[in-house]
XYZ file of C-alpha atoms in Angstrom:
308
model
C 36.286 -16.793 54.673
C 35.210 -19.896 56.564
C 32.124 -21.283 58.255
C 33.257 -20.413 61.774
C 33.712 -16.754 60.841
C 30.231 -16.659 59.320
C 28.755 -18.333 62.412
C 30.357 -15.692 64.668
C 29.209 -12.853 62.400
C 25.641 -14.162 62.485
C 25.758 -14.528 66.265
C 26.806 -10.871 66.619
C 24.025 -9.721 64.302
C 21.369 -11.819 66.042
C 22.450 -11.061 69.629
C 23.310 -7.397 69.076
C 26.785 -7.340 70.610
C 30.135 -9.104 70.621
C 29.860 -9.975 74.316
C 26.477 -11.674 73.931
C 27.699 -13.497 70.810
C 30.662 -14.761 72.831
C 28.276 -16.058 75.497
C 26.100 -17.791 72.899
C 29.058 -19.488 71.236
C 30.943 -20.072 74.492
C 34.098 -18.354 73.299
C 35.916 -15.232 74.440
C 35.029 -11.734 73.286
C 38.535 -11.191 71.798
C 37.969 -14.341 69.716
C 34.752 -12.801 68.371
C 36.495 -9.546 67.492
C 39.366 -11.400 65.835
C 37.021 -13.529 63.690
C 35.041 -10.482 62.587
C 38.255 -8.688 61.590
C 39.465 -11.694 59.599
C 36.093 -11.957 57.824
C 36.150 -8.278 56.897
C 39.651 -8.710 55.485
C 38.496 -11.677 53.388
C 35.434 -9.752 52.128
C 37.328 -6.506 51.570
C 34.583 -4.372 53.149
C 33.550 -3.450 56.670
C 30.739 -5.327 58.329
C 30.644 -3.115 61.440
C 31.549 0.402 62.464
C 33.327 0.547 65.808
C 31.449 3.106 67.881
C 32.538 3.578 71.508
C 33.545 -0.035 71.819
C 30.371 -1.338 70.170
C 29.938 -3.081 66.841
C 27.349 -1.227 64.749
C 26.398 -2.971 61.483
C 27.216 -1.106 58.284
C 24.829 -1.042 55.321
C 27.058 -3.639 53.655
C 27.012 -5.711 56.830
C 23.196 -5.731 56.936
C 23.015 -6.659 53.271
C 25.539 -9.462 53.725
C 23.686 -10.728 56.798
C 20.515 -11.370 54.781
C 22.328 -13.926 52.617
C 24.213 -15.415 55.543
C 20.998 -15.804 57.539
C 19.268 -17.529 54.610
C 22.177 -19.964 54.420
C 21.919 -20.712 58.136
C 18.168 -21.190 57.805
C 18.961 -23.904 55.277
C 21.441 -25.416 57.722
C 18.804 -25.398 60.449
C 16.527 -27.291 58.085
C 19.298 -29.798 57.454
C 19.805 -30.240 61.188
C 16.077 -30.895 61.617
C 16.164 -33.378 58.753
C 19.160 -35.119 60.320
C 17.286 -35.334 63.619
C 14.284 -36.915 61.880
C 16.528 -39.435 60.161
C 18.268 -40.197 63.452
C 14.983 -40.616 65.318
C 12.784 -42.157 62.634
C 15.089 -43.338 59.851
C 13.727 -40.879 57.243
C 11.724 -37.726 56.951
C 9.179 -39.154 54.542
C 7.368 -42.356 53.668
C 5.794 -43.394 50.363
C 2.934 -45.909 50.331
C 1.279 -47.609 47.360
C -1.902 -49.600 47.881
C -4.537 -51.547 46.034
C -7.925 -49.850 46.113
C -9.479 -52.220 48.669
C -7.117 -51.008 51.403
C -6.323 -47.562 50.068
C -9.759 -46.082 50.701
C -10.429 -47.588 54.127
C -7.763 -49.258 56.235
C -4.693 -47.301 55.032
C -6.248 -43.860 55.734
C -7.041 -45.040 59.259
C -3.400 -46.082 59.747
C -2.203 -42.750 58.333
C -4.326 -40.837 60.835
C -2.870 -42.649 63.849
C 0.643 -42.483 62.359
C 0.295 -38.726 61.878
C -0.846 -38.323 65.485
C 2.465 -39.818 66.612
C 4.751 -38.413 63.884
C 3.247 -35.226 62.407
C 6.591 -34.097 60.988
C 6.930 -37.074 58.603
C 5.795 -36.378 55.031
C 3.486 -39.059 53.595
C 2.697 -39.970 50.000
C -0.180 -42.355 49.271
C -1.047 -43.590 45.793
C -3.734 -46.090 44.770
C -2.888 -48.495 41.949
C -3.574 -51.955 40.624
C -1.692 -54.605 42.589
C 0.746 -55.253 39.730
C 1.660 -51.564 39.614
C 2.042 -51.477 43.403
C 4.504 -54.345 43.180
C 6.536 -52.612 40.444
C 6.686 -49.314 42.350
C 8.079 -51.068 45.416
C 10.424 -53.355 43.475
C 11.840 -50.336 41.617
C 12.500 -48.620 44.973
C 10.128 -45.745 44.215
C 7.876 -46.555 47.201
C 8.691 -47.807 50.680
C 5.587 -49.914 51.394
C 3.041 -51.605 49.180
C -0.218 -53.446 49.794
C -1.121 -55.808 46.985
C -3.381 -58.770 46.308
C -1.939 -62.260 46.180
C -1.981 -62.553 42.393
C 1.157 -60.380 42.091
C 4.645 -61.751 41.482
C 6.410 -61.564 44.852
C 9.907 -62.132 43.491
C 12.214 -59.146 43.853
C 10.459 -57.689 46.903
C 10.465 -58.394 50.608
C 6.956 -59.405 51.622
C 4.763 -60.721 54.390
C 1.131 -61.810 54.633
C -1.093 -58.992 55.843
C -4.767 -59.937 55.693
C -7.033 -62.837 54.768
C -10.600 -61.541 54.569
C -13.668 -63.690 53.882
C -15.645 -62.466 50.896
C -19.194 -61.251 51.390
C -22.031 -60.960 48.925
C -23.127 -57.409 48.091
C -26.879 -57.335 47.459
C -28.884 -54.444 45.966
C -31.628 -52.834 48.071
C -34.846 -54.846 47.935
C -33.250 -57.858 46.246
C -34.778 -61.282 47.147
C -31.364 -62.628 48.215
C -31.430 -60.280 51.194
C -33.911 -62.638 52.850
C -31.279 -65.379 53.049
C -28.839 -65.564 55.964
C -26.022 -67.110 53.886
C -25.503 -67.008 50.125
C -24.252 -70.097 48.292
C -23.077 -70.645 44.691
C -26.424 -72.092 43.595
C -28.167 -68.883 44.730
C -26.235 -66.916 42.094
C -27.240 -69.097 39.147
C -28.731 -66.968 36.357
C -28.630 -63.737 38.391
C -27.185 -60.473 37.037
C -23.682 -60.442 38.507
C -20.898 -57.866 38.846
C -17.611 -59.771 38.689
C -14.044 -59.066 39.665
C -11.380 -58.911 36.952
C -10.474 -62.316 35.461
C -6.922 -62.234 36.908
C -8.184 -61.751 40.478
C -7.558 -64.902 42.527
C -10.709 -64.355 44.572
C -12.674 -64.539 41.342
C -10.881 -67.776 40.463
C -11.849 -69.223 43.847
C -15.460 -68.164 43.297
C -15.448 -69.730 39.821
C -14.349 -73.044 41.320
C -17.229 -72.921 43.797
C -19.720 -72.078 41.033
C -18.443 -74.813 38.713
C -18.725 -77.371 41.512
C -22.531 -76.964 41.530
C -22.988 -75.980 37.883
C -24.090 -72.423 38.705
C -23.649 -69.712 36.046
C -24.398 -66.109 37.016
C -25.026 -63.628 34.198
C -21.936 -61.401 34.271
C -23.048 -57.829 33.531
C -19.879 -55.908 34.427
C -16.257 -56.796 35.229
C -14.174 -54.512 37.434
C -10.967 -54.912 39.483
C -12.244 -53.008 42.536
C -14.583 -54.338 45.220
C -15.671 -50.784 46.038
C -16.859 -50.394 42.440
C -18.835 -53.627 42.747
C -20.488 -52.201 45.870
C -21.358 -48.991 44.024
C -22.840 -50.924 41.108
C -24.808 -53.190 43.423
C -26.148 -50.125 45.212
C -27.442 -48.916 41.838
C -29.192 -52.255 41.311
C -26.933 -53.415 38.479
C -26.401 -56.833 40.053
C -25.048 -58.751 43.023
C -21.328 -59.300 43.553
C -18.711 -60.885 45.781
C -16.539 -58.284 47.512
C -13.709 -57.751 49.943
C -15.380 -56.712 53.239
C -12.734 -54.018 53.811
C -13.998 -52.245 50.682
C -17.604 -52.633 51.850
C -17.186 -50.294 54.816
C -19.688 -47.443 54.621
C -21.962 -48.985 51.983
C -24.311 -50.650 54.460
C -25.279 -47.228 55.786
C -26.121 -46.208 52.202
C -28.614 -49.067 51.811
C -26.519 -51.971 50.504
C -27.046 -55.382 52.084
C -24.215 -57.818 52.808
C -24.458 -61.522 53.522
C -21.811 -64.191 54.212
C -20.880 -66.441 51.322
C -20.274 -70.183 51.690
C -18.009 -71.928 50.908
C -15.422 -69.441 52.100
C -13.702 -67.350 49.447
C -10.742 -65.341 50.701
C -9.228 -62.035 49.633
C -5.510 -62.222 50.502
C -3.356 -59.110 50.821
C 0.433 -58.905 51.143
C 2.669 -56.174 52.520
C 5.553 -55.420 50.158
C 8.835 -53.717 51.046
C 11.765 -52.350 49.094
C 14.465 -55.001 48.681
C 17.414 -52.576 48.644
C 17.908 -51.866 52.354
C 16.904 -52.661 55.884
C 13.537 -51.116 56.703
C 13.741 -47.625 58.237
C 12.320 -46.977 61.663
C 9.368 -44.991 60.334
C 8.502 -47.825 57.938
C 8.364 -50.204 60.882
C 6.242 -47.694 62.798
C 3.783 -47.337 59.920
C 3.520 -51.122 59.584
C 2.633 -51.240 63.275
C -0.169 -48.731 62.647
C -1.410 -50.832 59.724
C -1.511 -53.877 61.969
C -3.430 -51.929 64.599
C -5.900 -50.689 61.968
C -6.321 -54.251 60.721
C -7.149 -55.527 64.189
C -9.702 -52.755 64.710
C -11.294 -53.136 61.294
C -14.759 -54.684 61.308
C -14.328 -57.499 58.830
C -17.343 -59.501 59.888
C -20.521 -59.260 57.861
C -23.674 -57.778 59.338
C -25.790 -60.200 61.274
C -28.521 -61.808 59.193
C -32.073 -60.639 59.766
C -33.797 -62.224 62.714
C -37.007 -64.122 62.015
C -40.125 -62.289 63.027
C -41.379 -63.179 66.491
C -44.692 -64.964 66.673
C -47.216 -64.459 69.433
């Protein structure tokens, strides 16, 4: 029993006759009959009754066809997978991201990527930047987005985004009246801070120390989105990545520019083991497009009231 015999048997069962099977496979009808006879000899049971020159499936033939057809269904799936690999480099992509990008910019890139390549399976996980780096370095994920405090050794990487920090201000807070927030404005105020290892926090600390300002740190958290949520509840003000701030203004949170500039820097990380697959390159292109469309500027400050 060999693959060609099984292919011919399936063609006869699907098409309903030896002549149509021959047309499908582009072989002669005697070749079909010969292959069927050889397969029956190998199996030691009849697959067809010969009735007036026609091949009529036996009960054993129908039963055998169910298993053969399942096997060919698996082969069809393999062919489709091979086509995806040929066209896109892989049939799936695994993405790990820090929270700042994973809840805003990355979903936007996934939507446009899916519009172009709906057949590619996508995995997205949100982790701390150090975990993102490890997942990519250990070849468990194809792409990572991580903050600049991570160790970049052992991974391919490129700069992705430098975003100016903005100040998240609770509803009704006096700071909302200012057009730009400076370090001295934060002195003594209840403050929601980033985690100590965050480089943006270190840059803010330098700016505060330069003028002797000391905010009252109420909560520490690694995620800018969490700072926004806490500020919205009135817990305190905070300095956040503007990508994470998307959507909070509509919920009542106020944002103002902060000076001097404090940047949130994000890197793209790639597996070091192989050349990037075509679908990885395509997804990176969608990330770049999402980055260019993202509104990273802070809302305009309030205009002074007009006098008459």
